[in-house]
């Protein structure tokens, strides 16, 4: 990714792949009208299933997105806001207890537990209780194990296929983990479906409730299971990582923290998400974190239409893979002066060019379907955290240092140390 910052907006990275960071070209590639379909990379990344994220079938994607988008719209999310907010409050209470007992709290851990419990409950009707128990269950361990192998599967698909035939323990365990995930997801979907059928008025609102009520007009149980699985993968680590870097960044900048806390303390005690949507400093902090620490900064691969295309001054032949990635776009010094500096104030007079250059949730018809839920979580968490801990600062206990927060980018972003310790000043 750094090579593009040095080599210009168009870099050939393989025999049939070109990386592009020209904003006009990126908008063309990720236009709402389908033209540049997803590359086979996504099927290799998440094999043996089809869902909204990895499907290459345009009609399949249109059909599923039409059915799934309504529950994730800003208006529909009001029905699940109480569930989200309850988990936010529980996470912050857990941090308070850990600070009292340990002198510091690992916010990275609690944000992961919280985000996972939220998306699991919104998918299956009940959470794993990870936040309550304070540790990961087998399902999450299995998900993490398979996700960690995703980059290997997508880069070396043939080798991976061959490897699965070898009688080695690591491959047997991978197969067992995949089966456990399928079994649990199928059981959870069936359990919630029965509950909706038997207690329609009492059933908790979830992202799939209307689909169960629609019966054959919706999706099959297997399709819902596959989509729920994709939601959990996409809605846990990503949200947790963004929140971790947001809290860390604010705690490193006393001036920003002071302005943010002042704004938040003016909220009514019974504030909700609607009270946060237009807060200047809060949303600037979120936008700047999404710029510098986009949770999925790596290449988004698309295939050029058969007729070919003119992009960034070059003719790109049909069927060439073109990749775009937030890492380079978000660090363009011509758009964002001092791009490596986390500075929320840059958004106070954010230009159209700046807004066009940021794509933390992807773009076009394949933009992240959960972006409104993500922003709801980011706003509620940031507001409640800094109202609860107005003097929060980065801890030096247990050897915590800036080195722990060094960026590690695979397909998703993660802090090198896997932790972020915060204490009260």
Short mmCIF file of C-alpha atoms in Angstrom, two decimals:
data_model
loop_
_atom_site.label_atom_id
_atom_site.label_comp_id
_atom_site.label_asym_id
_atom_site.label_seq_id
_atom_site.Cartn_x
_atom_site.Cartn_y
_atom_site.Cartn_z
CA UNK A 1 0.00 0.00 0.00
CA UNK A 2 2.86 2.36 0.72
CA UNK A 3 4.21 1.73 -2.80
CA UNK A 4 1.24 3.54 -4.26
CA UNK A 5 1.87 6.60 -2.13
CA UNK A 6 5.31 6.73 -3.74
CA UNK A 7 4.50 5.46 -7.25
CA UNK A 8 1.44 7.48 -8.23
CA UNK A 9 -2.28 6.73 -8.58
CA UNK A 10 -1.88 3.68 -10.84
CA UNK A 11 0.45 0.81 -9.92
CA UNK A 12 0.63 -2.56 -11.63
CA UNK A 13 0.88 -5.13 -8.85
CA UNK A 14 0.61 -8.34 -10.88
CA UNK A 15 0.30 -9.70 -14.43
CA UNK A 16 -3.45 -9.06 -14.45
CA UNK A 17 -3.96 -6.70 -11.51
CA UNK A 18 -3.69 -2.92 -11.19
CA UNK A 19 -4.03 -0.87 -8.00
CA UNK A 20 -5.72 2.53 -8.42
CA UNK A 21 -5.99 5.46 -6.01
CA UNK A 22 -7.29 8.17 -8.36
CA UNK A 23 -10.51 9.43 -6.75
CA UNK A 24 -12.45 9.82 -10.02
CA UNK A 25 -11.44 6.31 -11.10
CA UNK A 26 -12.33 4.87 -7.70
CA UNK A 27 -15.82 6.40 -7.90
CA UNK A 28 -16.25 4.85 -11.36
CA UNK A 29 -15.13 1.42 -10.14
CA UNK A 30 -17.45 1.57 -7.11
CA UNK A 31 -20.42 3.21 -8.81
CA UNK A 32 -23.89 2.22 -7.66
CA UNK A 33 -24.80 0.79 -11.06
CA UNK A 34 -23.09 -2.58 -11.32
CA UNK A 35 -20.34 -2.80 -13.90
CA UNK A 36 -17.25 -3.88 -12.01
CA UNK A 37 -18.14 -7.17 -10.34
CA UNK A 38 -16.25 -8.56 -7.38
CA UNK A 39 -13.15 -10.63 -8.13
CA UNK A 40 -12.89 -14.37 -7.27
CA UNK A 41 -10.72 -13.32 -4.30
CA UNK A 42 -13.87 -13.03 -2.17
CA UNK A 43 -15.02 -16.58 -2.83
CA UNK A 44 -11.55 -17.80 -1.85
CA UNK A 45 -11.61 -15.61 1.26
CA UNK A 46 -14.92 -17.11 2.43
CA UNK A 47 -15.24 -20.48 0.63
CA UNK A 48 -18.03 -23.06 0.57
CA UNK A 49 -20.82 -20.55 1.16
CA UNK A 50 -22.63 -17.71 -0.57
CA UNK A 51 -23.64 -14.50 1.17
CA UNK A 52 -24.05 -10.78 0.57
CA UNK A 53 -20.34 -10.16 1.15
CA UNK A 54 -18.67 -12.79 -1.00
CA UNK A 55 -21.13 -13.59 -3.78
CA UNK A 56 -20.05 -12.91 -7.36
CA UNK A 57 -23.60 -13.39 -8.66
CA UNK A 58 -25.10 -9.94 -9.31
CA UNK A 59 -28.72 -11.12 -9.28
CA UNK A 60 -28.16 -13.05 -6.04
CA UNK A 61 -26.66 -9.90 -4.50
CA UNK A 62 -29.53 -7.66 -5.66
CA UNK A 63 -32.15 -10.08 -4.32
CA UNK A 64 -30.49 -10.50 -0.91
CA UNK A 65 -29.66 -6.83 -0.49
CA UNK A 66 -33.25 -5.84 -1.26
CA UNK A 67 -34.50 -8.17 1.49
CA UNK A 68 -31.78 -7.39 4.03
CA UNK A 69 -31.37 -3.63 3.67
CA UNK A 70 -34.64 -2.52 5.30
CA UNK A 71 -33.85 -3.79 8.85
CA UNK A 72 -30.48 -2.02 8.65
CA UNK A 73 -31.84 1.34 7.51
CA UNK A 74 -31.49 4.30 9.87
CA UNK A 75 -35.23 4.37 10.57
CA UNK A 76 -35.53 0.62 11.24
CA UNK A 77 -32.53 0.58 13.58
CA UNK A 78 -34.51 2.60 16.12
CA UNK A 79 -36.20 -0.65 17.14
CA UNK A 80 -32.88 -2.26 18.14
CA UNK A 81 -31.30 0.85 19.69
CA UNK A 82 -32.33 -0.19 23.25
CA UNK A 83 -30.54 -3.53 22.78
CA UNK A 84 -27.41 -1.84 21.46
CA UNK A 85 -27.42 0.77 24.23
CA UNK A 86 -27.84 -1.84 26.97
CA UNK A 87 -24.68 -3.60 25.81
CA UNK A 88 -22.82 -0.29 25.64
CA UNK A 89 -23.76 0.47 29.24
CA UNK A 90 -22.78 -3.04 30.34
CA UNK A 91 -19.38 -2.74 28.65
CA UNK A 92 -18.65 0.55 30.38
CA UNK A 93 -19.74 -0.84 33.76
CA UNK A 94 -17.39 -3.79 33.20
CA UNK A 95 -14.54 -1.40 32.42
CA UNK A 96 -15.25 0.53 35.60
CA UNK A 97 -14.98 -2.67 37.66
CA UNK A 98 -11.71 -3.62 35.95
CA UNK A 99 -10.28 -0.14 36.56
CA UNK A 100 -11.19 -0.43 40.25
CA UNK A 101 -9.61 -3.88 40.56
CA UNK A 102 -6.64 -3.57 38.20
CA UNK A 103 -5.99 0.15 37.99
CA UNK A 104 -6.59 0.06 34.24
CA UNK A 105 -9.02 -1.45 31.72
CA UNK A 106 -8.34 -3.12 28.39
CA UNK A 107 -10.85 -1.32 26.18
CA UNK A 108 -9.90 -3.43 23.13
CA UNK A 109 -11.09 -6.56 24.94
CA UNK A 110 -14.37 -5.04 26.11
CA UNK A 111 -15.20 -3.46 22.75
CA UNK A 112 -14.73 -6.85 21.07
CA UNK A 113 -16.96 -8.60 23.62
CA UNK A 114 -19.59 -5.85 23.32
CA UNK A 115 -19.62 -5.67 19.51
CA UNK A 116 -19.81 -9.46 19.24
CA UNK A 117 -22.69 -9.74 21.71
CA UNK A 118 -24.57 -6.97 19.88
CA UNK A 119 -24.32 -8.45 16.40
CA UNK A 120 -24.99 -12.01 17.61
CA UNK A 121 -28.17 -10.95 19.45
CA UNK A 122 -29.33 -8.88 16.49
CA UNK A 123 -28.74 -11.91 14.25
CA UNK A 124 -29.89 -14.86 16.37
CA UNK A 125 -32.19 -13.28 18.97
CA UNK A 126 -29.86 -13.96 21.89
CA UNK A 127 -26.18 -13.27 22.51
CA UNK A 128 -23.39 -15.55 23.65
CA UNK A 129 -23.08 -13.62 26.91
CA UNK A 130 -19.40 -12.97 26.22
CA UNK A 131 -19.50 -9.56 27.88
CA UNK A 132 -21.20 -11.00 30.97
CA UNK A 133 -18.79 -13.92 31.33
CA UNK A 134 -15.72 -11.94 30.28
CA UNK A 135 -14.30 -14.53 27.93
CA UNK A 136 -14.71 -15.82 24.39
CA UNK A 137 -16.75 -18.93 23.73
CA UNK A 138 -15.91 -21.72 21.28
CA UNK A 139 -17.94 -20.18 18.45
CA UNK A 140 -15.93 -16.95 18.55
CA UNK A 141 -12.64 -18.84 18.84
CA UNK A 142 -13.63 -20.87 15.78
CA UNK A 143 -14.58 -17.74 13.85
CA UNK A 144 -11.28 -16.07 14.70
CA UNK A 145 -9.32 -19.16 13.72
CA UNK A 146 -10.97 -19.40 10.32
CA UNK A 147 -10.72 -15.65 9.73
CA UNK A 148 -6.99 -15.74 10.46
CA UNK A 149 -6.57 -18.27 7.67
CA UNK A 150 -8.64 -16.19 5.25
CA UNK A 151 -5.71 -14.31 3.73
CA UNK A 152 -3.90 -17.60 3.08
CA UNK A 153 -7.00 -19.14 1.46
CA UNK A 154 -7.55 -16.12 -0.78
CA UNK A 155 -3.90 -15.80 -1.82
CA UNK A 156 -3.19 -19.50 -2.35
CA UNK A 157 -6.59 -21.09 -3.12
CA UNK A 158 -5.23 -24.12 -4.99
CA UNK A 159 -2.62 -24.85 -2.34
CA UNK A 160 -5.27 -24.55 0.37
CA UNK A 161 -7.56 -27.01 -1.44
CA UNK A 162 -4.73 -29.53 -1.70
CA UNK A 163 -3.73 -28.99 1.93
CA UNK A 164 -7.22 -29.83 3.21
CA UNK A 165 -6.80 -33.34 1.76
CA UNK A 166 -3.72 -33.99 3.89
CA UNK A 167 -4.28 -35.94 7.15
CA UNK A 168 -2.65 -33.31 9.35
CA UNK A 169 -4.14 -32.19 12.72
CA UNK A 170 -4.25 -28.50 11.77
CA UNK A 171 -6.44 -29.19 8.73
CA UNK A 172 -8.67 -31.60 10.65
CA UNK A 173 -9.22 -28.95 13.34
CA UNK A 174 -10.00 -26.32 10.71
CA UNK A 175 -12.65 -28.59 9.19
CA UNK A 176 -14.06 -29.34 12.66
CA UNK A 177 -14.23 -25.61 13.48
CA UNK A 178 -16.09 -24.88 10.25
CA UNK A 179 -18.60 -27.64 11.03
CA UNK A 180 -19.14 -26.37 14.59
CA UNK A 181 -19.90 -22.90 13.21
CA UNK A 182 -22.41 -24.29 10.71
CA UNK A 183 -24.08 -26.44 13.39
CA UNK A 184 -24.40 -23.62 15.92
CA UNK A 185 -25.68 -21.15 13.33
CA UNK A 186 -28.26 -23.64 12.06
CA UNK A 187 -29.45 -24.39 15.61
CA UNK A 188 -29.67 -20.69 16.52
CA UNK A 189 -31.64 -19.82 13.38
CA UNK A 190 -34.03 -22.73 13.92
CA UNK A 191 -34.51 -21.80 17.59
CA UNK A 192 -35.35 -18.16 16.81
CA UNK A 193 -37.63 -19.17 13.93
CA UNK A 194 -39.64 -21.40 16.30
CA UNK A 195 -39.84 -18.60 18.84
CA UNK A 196 -41.16 -16.13 16.26
CA UNK A 197 -43.75 -18.66 15.11
CA UNK A 198 -44.94 -19.44 18.66
CA UNK A 199 -44.61 -15.97 20.22
CA UNK A 200 -44.81 -13.42 17.39
CA UNK A 201 -45.73 -10.50 19.64
CA UNK A 202 -43.03 -11.24 22.24
CA UNK A 203 -40.14 -11.99 19.88
CA UNK A 204 -37.24 -9.56 20.16
CA UNK A 205 -36.61 -7.47 17.06
CA UNK A 206 -33.66 -8.79 15.07
CA UNK A 207 -32.20 -8.11 11.65
CA UNK A 208 -33.99 -11.21 10.30
CA UNK A 209 -37.36 -11.14 12.12
CA UNK A 210 -39.30 -9.83 9.11
CA UNK A 211 -37.73 -12.49 6.89
CA UNK A 212 -38.94 -15.26 9.20
CA UNK A 213 -42.41 -13.71 9.22
CA UNK A 214 -42.34 -13.52 5.42
CA UNK A 215 -41.84 -17.28 5.14
CA UNK A 216 -41.24 -18.42 1.59
CA UNK A 217 -41.29 -14.82 0.36
CA UNK A 218 -38.04 -14.21 2.23
CA UNK A 219 -34.84 -16.27 2.41
CA UNK A 220 -34.38 -19.93 3.25
CA UNK A 221 -33.08 -20.93 6.69
CA UNK A 222 -29.73 -21.81 5.15
CA UNK A 223 -29.49 -18.43 3.42
CA UNK A 224 -30.31 -16.64 6.68
CA UNK A 225 -27.69 -18.73 8.50
CA UNK A 226 -25.06 -17.77 5.92
CA UNK A 227 -25.96 -14.08 6.13
CA UNK A 228 -25.98 -14.13 9.95
CA UNK A 229 -22.52 -15.71 9.92
CA UNK A 230 -21.29 -12.96 7.59
CA UNK A 231 -22.83 -10.27 9.82
CA UNK A 232 -21.01 -11.60 12.88
CA UNK A 233 -17.65 -11.68 11.11
CA UNK A 234 -18.17 -8.21 9.63
CA UNK A 235 -19.71 -6.59 12.69
CA UNK A 236 -17.44 -7.62 15.55
CA UNK A 237 -13.71 -7.04 14.99
CA UNK A 238 -14.30 -4.07 12.69
CA UNK A 239 -16.37 -2.09 15.18
CA UNK A 240 -14.13 -3.09 18.09
CA UNK A 241 -10.95 -2.00 16.29
CA UNK A 242 -12.42 1.36 15.29
CA UNK A 243 -13.57 2.03 18.85
CA UNK A 244 -10.19 1.01 20.24
CA UNK A 245 -8.31 3.49 18.06
CA UNK A 246 -10.92 6.18 18.66
CA UNK A 247 -10.61 5.99 22.44
CA UNK A 248 -6.82 5.72 22.24
CA UNK A 249 -6.56 8.75 19.93
CA UNK A 250 -8.84 10.94 22.06
CA UNK A 251 -6.97 9.93 25.22
CA UNK A 252 -3.68 10.95 23.56
CA UNK A 253 -5.03 14.43 22.77
CA UNK A 254 -6.11 16.30 25.89
CA UNK A 255 -7.36 19.26 23.86
CA UNK A 256 -9.64 17.07 21.76
CA UNK A 257 -10.85 15.18 24.82
CA UNK A 258 -11.70 18.43 26.60
CA UNK A 259 -13.81 19.77 23.70
CA UNK A 260 -15.53 16.42 23.23
CA UNK A 261 -16.34 15.99 26.92
CA UNK A 262 -17.72 19.54 27.13
CA UNK A 263 -20.05 18.82 24.21
CA UNK A 264 -21.17 15.48 25.66
CA UNK A 265 -21.82 16.82 29.15
CA UNK A 266 -24.44 19.17 27.69
CA UNK A 267 -26.58 16.19 26.64
CA UNK A 268 -29.69 15.33 28.67
CA UNK A 269 -29.28 12.35 31.01
CA UNK A 270 -31.75 10.32 28.95
CA UNK A 271 -30.05 11.03 25.61
CA UNK A 272 -30.38 8.61 22.72
CA UNK A 273 -28.82 8.16 19.31
CA UNK A 274 -30.98 10.90 17.76
CA UNK A 275 -29.34 13.40 20.15
CA UNK A 276 -25.88 12.46 18.85
CA UNK A 277 -26.35 12.56 15.10
CA UNK A 278 -25.54 16.27 14.71
CA UNK A 279 -22.93 16.80 17.44
CA UNK A 280 -19.97 18.54 15.80
CA UNK A 281 -17.00 17.32 17.84
CA UNK A 282 -18.36 13.80 18.33
CA UNK A 283 -18.87 13.21 14.62
CA UNK A 284 -15.57 14.85 13.69
CA UNK A 285 -13.80 12.44 16.05
CA UNK A 286 -15.59 9.49 14.46
CA UNK A 287 -14.95 10.64 10.88
CA UNK A 288 -11.25 11.21 11.53
CA UNK A 289 -10.89 7.80 13.17
CA UNK A 290 -12.61 6.16 10.20
CA UNK A 291 -10.19 8.01 7.92
CA UNK A 292 -6.92 7.12 9.62
CA UNK A 293 -7.94 3.79 11.14
CA UNK A 294 -10.44 2.35 8.67
CA UNK A 295 -10.99 -1.20 9.92
CA UNK A 296 -10.83 -2.66 6.40
CA UNK A 297 -8.08 -0.61 4.69
CA UNK A 298 -6.88 -3.34 2.33
CA UNK A 299 -7.53 -3.85 -1.36
CA UNK A 300 -11.11 -4.18 -2.61
CA UNK A 301 -10.81 -6.15 -5.84
CA UNK A 302 -13.09 -5.70 -8.83
CA UNK A 303 -13.04 -6.99 -12.42
CA UNK A 304 -13.02 -4.56 -15.37
CA UNK A 305 -15.97 -5.11 -17.77
CA UNK A 306 -15.16 -7.08 -20.92
CA UNK A 307 -15.13 -3.94 -23.08
CA UNK A 308 -12.26 -2.48 -21.02
CA UNK A 309 -12.21 0.93 -19.35
CA UNK A 310 -10.31 4.22 -19.31
CA UNK A 311 -9.23 4.83 -15.72
CA UNK A 312 -6.88 7.54 -14.42
CA UNK A 313 -5.56 8.23 -17.91
CA UNK A 314 -4.92 4.59 -18.83
CA UNK A 315 -6.85 2.05 -20.86
CA UNK A 316 -7.34 -1.04 -18.71
CA UNK A 317 -8.22 -4.20 -20.70
CA UNK A 318 -11.37 -6.14 -19.90
CA UNK A 319 -11.21 -8.82 -17.18
CA UNK A 320 -8.23 -7.11 -15.52
CA UNK A 321 -8.52 -7.03 -11.73
CA UNK A 322 -8.46 -3.46 -10.41
CA UNK A 323 -8.03 -2.88 -6.70
CA UNK A 324 -8.76 0.17 -4.61
CA UNK A 325 -8.03 0.56 -0.94
CA UNK A 326 -8.84 3.03 1.78
CA UNK A 327 -5.29 3.07 3.13
CA UNK A 328 -3.91 5.11 0.22
CA UNK A 329 -7.02 7.19 -0.46
CA UNK A 330 -7.25 8.25 3.17
CA UNK A 331 -3.59 9.26 3.25
CA UNK A 332 -3.43 11.38 0.10
CA UNK A 333 -1.49 14.52 1.20
CA UNK A 334 -3.14 16.58 -1.55
CA UNK A 335 -6.51 15.90 0.05
CA UNK A 336 -5.52 15.50 3.70
CA UNK A 337 -2.56 17.70 4.73
CA UNK A 338 -0.37 15.93 7.32
CA UNK A 339 -2.28 12.72 6.58
CA UNK A 340 -0.64 10.61 9.31
CA UNK A 341 -1.80 13.05 11.99
CA UNK A 342 -5.09 12.24 13.70
CA UNK A 343 -6.81 15.63 13.63
CA UNK A 344 -10.63 15.78 13.98
CA UNK A 345 -10.55 19.54 13.40
CA UNK A 346 -9.87 18.94 9.70
CA UNK A 347 -13.53 17.95 9.34
CA UNK A 348 -14.90 21.24 10.69
CA UNK A 349 -14.72 22.58 7.15
CA UNK A 350 -14.49 19.29 5.33
CA UNK A 351 -14.47 19.76 1.56
CA UNK A 352 -16.40 17.70 -0.98
CA UNK A 353 -13.06 16.27 -2.12
CA UNK A 354 -12.34 15.05 1.41
CA UNK A 355 -15.72 13.35 1.67
CA UNK A 356 -15.30 11.81 -1.79
CA UNK A 357 -11.90 10.41 -0.80
CA UNK A 358 -13.04 8.47 2.26
CA UNK A 359 -14.56 5.02 1.91
CA UNK A 360 -14.27 3.22 5.27
CA UNK A 361 -17.33 1.12 4.40
CA UNK A 362 -16.48 0.48 0.75
CA UNK A 363 -18.59 2.03 -1.97
CA UNK A 364 -21.22 1.66 -4.66
CA UNK A 365 -23.73 -1.17 -4.69
CA UNK A 366 -21.42 -3.30 -2.51
CA UNK A 367 -21.05 -0.70 0.26
CA UNK A 368 -21.23 -2.23 3.74
CA UNK A 369 -24.89 -2.92 4.50
CA UNK A 370 -24.24 -2.41 8.22
CA UNK A 371 -22.73 1.07 8.05
CA UNK A 372 -25.68 2.74 9.83
CA UNK A 373 -25.53 0.21 12.66
CA UNK A 374 -21.77 0.78 12.91
CA UNK A 375 -22.22 4.54 13.21
CA UNK A 376 -24.93 4.08 15.83
CA UNK A 377 -22.55 1.96 17.91
CA UNK A 378 -19.67 4.40 17.44
CA UNK A 379 -21.77 7.38 18.55
CA UNK A 380 -23.38 5.69 21.55
CA UNK A 381 -20.12 4.17 22.78
CA UNK A 382 -18.07 7.36 22.41
CA UNK A 383 -20.72 9.45 24.16
CA UNK A 384 -21.25 7.07 27.06
CA UNK A 385 -17.53 6.29 27.51
CA UNK A 386 -16.33 9.88 27.78
CA UNK A 387 -19.28 10.92 29.94
CA UNK A 388 -18.40 8.06 32.29
CA UNK A 389 -14.62 8.62 32.09
CA UNK A 390 -14.04 12.32 31.27
CA UNK A 391 -10.42 12.12 32.48
CA UNK A 392 -9.50 8.90 30.69
CA UNK A 393 -5.90 8.63 29.54
CA UNK A 394 -3.60 5.99 28.06
CA UNK A 395 -2.13 3.77 30.77
CA UNK A 396 1.53 2.85 31.23
CA UNK A 397 0.65 0.00 33.60
CA UNK A 398 1.79 -3.51 32.64
CA UNK A 399 4.18 -2.15 30.04
CA UNK A 400 1.48 -0.62 27.83
CA UNK A 401 3.15 1.63 25.24
CA UNK A 402 2.68 3.21 21.82
CA UNK A 403 4.24 0.06 20.34
CA UNK A 404 1.11 -1.90 21.34
CA UNK A 405 -0.97 0.35 19.07
CA UNK A 406 1.25 0.02 16.00
CA UNK A 407 -0.95 -0.83 13.02
CA UNK A 408 -1.03 -4.33 11.62
CA UNK A 409 -3.03 -4.55 8.39
CA UNK A 410 -4.05 -7.91 6.95
CA UNK A 411 -7.51 -7.84 5.39
CA UNK A 412 -8.65 -6.09 8.57
CA UNK A 413 -6.73 -3.66 10.76
CA UNK A 414 -5.55 -4.69 14.21
CA UNK A 415 -3.26 -3.21 16.90
CA UNK A 416 0.07 -5.01 17.17
CA UNK A 417 -0.22 -5.62 20.92
CA UNK A 418 -3.83 -6.80 20.78
CA UNK A 419 -4.69 -4.56 23.73
CA UNK A 420 -5.31 -0.93 24.69
CA UNK A 421 -5.05 -0.12 28.39
CA UNK A 422 -6.84 3.02 29.60
CA UNK A 423 -6.88 4.48 33.11
CA UNK A 424 -8.25 7.55 34.84
CA UNK A 425 -6.01 10.59 35.12
#
